[in-house]
Short mmCIF file of C-alpha atoms in Angstrom, two decimals:
data_model
loop_
_atom_site.label_atom_id
_atom_site.label_comp_id
_atom_site.label_asym_id
_atom_site.label_seq_id
_atom_site.Cartn_x
_atom_site.Cartn_y
_atom_site.Cartn_z
CA MET G 1 180.23 14.30 0.44
CA GLY G 2 179.07 11.33 2.49
CA ALA G 3 176.14 11.11 4.85
CA THR G 4 178.44 11.21 7.88
CA THR G 5 180.12 14.37 6.64
CA SER G 6 176.76 16.01 5.90
CA MET G 7 175.51 15.10 9.37
CA ALA G 8 178.69 16.49 10.96
CA ILE G 9 178.34 19.77 9.06
CA CYS G 10 174.69 20.09 10.04
CA LEU G 11 175.42 19.36 13.71
CA ALA G 12 178.32 21.81 13.66
CA ALA G 13 175.98 24.44 12.24
CA ILE G 14 173.62 23.89 15.14
CA CYS G 15 176.43 24.19 17.67
CA LEU G 16 177.71 27.38 16.06
CA THR G 17 174.26 28.91 15.52
CA PRO G 18 172.74 30.93 18.35
CA VAL G 19 169.70 29.22 19.89
CA ASP G 20 167.41 32.00 18.63
CA ASP G 21 168.28 31.09 15.04
CA VAL G 22 166.78 27.59 15.17
CA ALA G 23 163.10 26.77 14.60
CA TYR G 24 162.12 23.93 16.97
CA ASP G 25 159.13 21.62 16.58
CA ARG G 26 157.81 18.43 18.15
CA VAL G 27 155.61 15.97 16.27
CA ASP G 28 154.23 12.57 17.15
CA MET G 29 155.68 10.70 14.17
CA VAL G 30 158.01 11.30 11.24
CA GLU G 31 157.99 9.22 8.06
CA VAL G 32 160.69 8.93 5.41
CA ASN G 33 158.81 8.05 2.22
CA HIS G 34 160.44 6.82 -0.98
CA PHE G 35 158.03 7.33 -3.88
CA TYR G 36 158.41 5.20 -7.03
CA ASP G 37 156.68 5.39 -10.42
CA GLU G 38 154.68 2.55 -11.99
CA HIS G 39 157.92 1.04 -13.37
CA GLY G 40 159.60 0.95 -9.97
CA ARG G 41 161.90 3.89 -10.69
CA PRO G 42 162.55 6.32 -7.84
CA VAL G 43 160.73 9.64 -8.28
CA PHE G 44 161.42 11.47 -5.00
CA ASP G 45 162.05 11.02 -1.29
CA GLN G 46 160.19 13.05 1.30
CA VAL G 47 159.94 13.50 5.04
CA ILE G 48 156.37 13.67 6.35
CA PHE G 49 155.58 14.98 9.84
CA TYR G 50 152.47 13.73 11.65
CA ASP G 51 150.48 14.69 14.75
CA TRP G 52 148.21 12.19 16.50
CA CYS G 53 144.51 13.10 16.44
CA PRO G 54 142.71 11.49 19.41
CA VAL G 55 139.29 12.38 17.96
CA GLN G 56 139.94 10.48 14.72
CA SER G 57 142.29 7.93 16.35
CA ARG G 58 144.84 8.41 13.56
CA TYR G 59 147.92 10.34 12.56
CA ASN G 60 147.29 13.44 10.46
CA VAL G 61 149.91 15.08 8.28
CA ARG G 62 151.20 18.30 9.75
CA ALA G 63 153.83 19.14 7.14
CA TRP G 64 156.21 17.57 4.64
CA ARG G 65 159.50 18.42 2.98
CA LEU G 66 161.39 16.94 0.06
CA LEU G 67 164.43 14.99 1.19
CA LYS G 68 167.28 16.78 -0.57
CA THR G 69 170.30 15.56 1.38
CA PRO G 70 171.08 12.54 3.56
CA ALA G 71 171.60 14.95 6.47
CA GLN G 72 167.82 15.55 6.53
CA VAL G 73 167.07 11.91 7.42
CA PRO G 74 165.83 11.72 11.02
CA TYR G 75 168.16 9.89 13.40
CA ARG G 76 167.52 8.16 16.70
CA SER G 77 168.49 10.27 19.71
CA ARG G 78 168.42 8.50 23.04
CA GLN G 79 169.29 11.79 24.76
CA GLN G 80 166.15 13.39 23.36
CA ASP G 81 164.08 10.22 23.72
CA GLY G 82 162.99 9.84 20.11
CA PHE G 83 164.01 10.83 16.62
CA VAL G 84 165.46 14.13 15.44
CA ALA G 85 165.65 15.75 12.02
CA VAL G 86 167.88 18.78 11.55
CA TRP G 87 168.26 20.65 8.27
CA TYR G 88 168.20 24.01 6.57
CA ASP G 89 164.64 24.67 5.42
CA GLY G 90 165.40 27.50 3.02
CA ASP G 91 167.22 30.05 5.20
CA THR G 92 165.85 28.58 8.44
CA LEU G 93 167.75 26.03 10.47
CA ARG G 94 165.06 23.63 11.63
CA LYS G 95 165.08 20.93 14.32
CA VAL G 96 162.10 18.60 14.60
CA LYS G 97 161.76 15.96 17.31
CA ALA G 98 159.42 12.98 16.90
CA ASN G 99 158.27 10.25 19.26
CA ALA G 100 158.22 7.62 16.50
CA MET G 101 159.58 7.07 13.00
CA ARG G 102 158.68 4.88 10.07
CA GLU G 103 160.07 4.41 6.57
CA SER G 104 157.97 3.52 3.55
CA TRP G 105 158.44 2.65 -0.13
CA THR G 106 155.30 3.41 -2.13
CA GLN G 107 153.87 3.95 -5.60
CA HIS G 108 151.46 6.55 -4.22
CA ASP G 109 152.18 9.79 -2.40
CA PRO G 110 150.99 9.35 1.23
CA GLU G 111 150.88 13.12 1.74
CA LEU G 112 148.40 13.51 -1.14
CA VAL G 113 146.24 10.64 0.14
CA GLU G 114 146.20 12.21 3.60
CA ARG G 115 144.59 15.37 2.18
CA GLU G 116 141.33 13.39 2.05
CA TYR G 117 141.40 13.17 5.86
CA LEU G 118 142.77 16.61 6.67
CA PRO G 119 142.88 19.15 3.83
CA LYS G 120 146.15 21.02 3.38
CA GLU G 121 144.48 24.30 4.36
CA GLN G 122 143.55 22.88 7.79
CA ARG G 123 146.99 21.56 8.70
CA ARG G 124 149.22 23.09 11.33
CA GLU G 125 152.52 23.99 9.71
CA LEU G 126 155.93 23.80 11.29
CA CYS G 127 156.90 26.71 13.57
CA LYS G 128 158.40 29.88 12.22
CA LEU G 129 161.84 31.05 13.29
CA ASN G 130 160.41 33.47 15.84
CA GLY G 131 158.92 30.53 17.74
CA LYS G 132 155.35 31.24 16.72
CA CYS G 133 153.61 28.08 15.66
CA PRO G 134 150.63 28.33 13.35
CA SER G 135 147.53 26.73 14.81
CA SER G 136 144.84 24.86 12.93
CA PRO G 137 142.39 27.22 11.19
#
């Protein structure tokens, strides 16, 4: 199944799914990261979601997900003025909008490095299906 077919299926699922069955989020930036080992072999791809922190003047990781299908890759949406990622996150259909997007190819895991700036326990996660968004502890 090609990327176009996967995207079409995902978009059809959104159109056929009642609005209450979609978890919506907005972040400041989304990153598609391609992680490689020391020999340059691909290890995994991930999508990292960031919120801007005005106090630290930097982006902090909010959440991340492994990139399992091409349909998860954020796409540019002029209608929504930014970038949109839509995918099934377990049993939850999730739609995340971002103001900006970047793509990186690294031999380190940016999400792990970012834990030095904002520990995982202090991050805001993505919203739950019921619309309740966890806040920072």
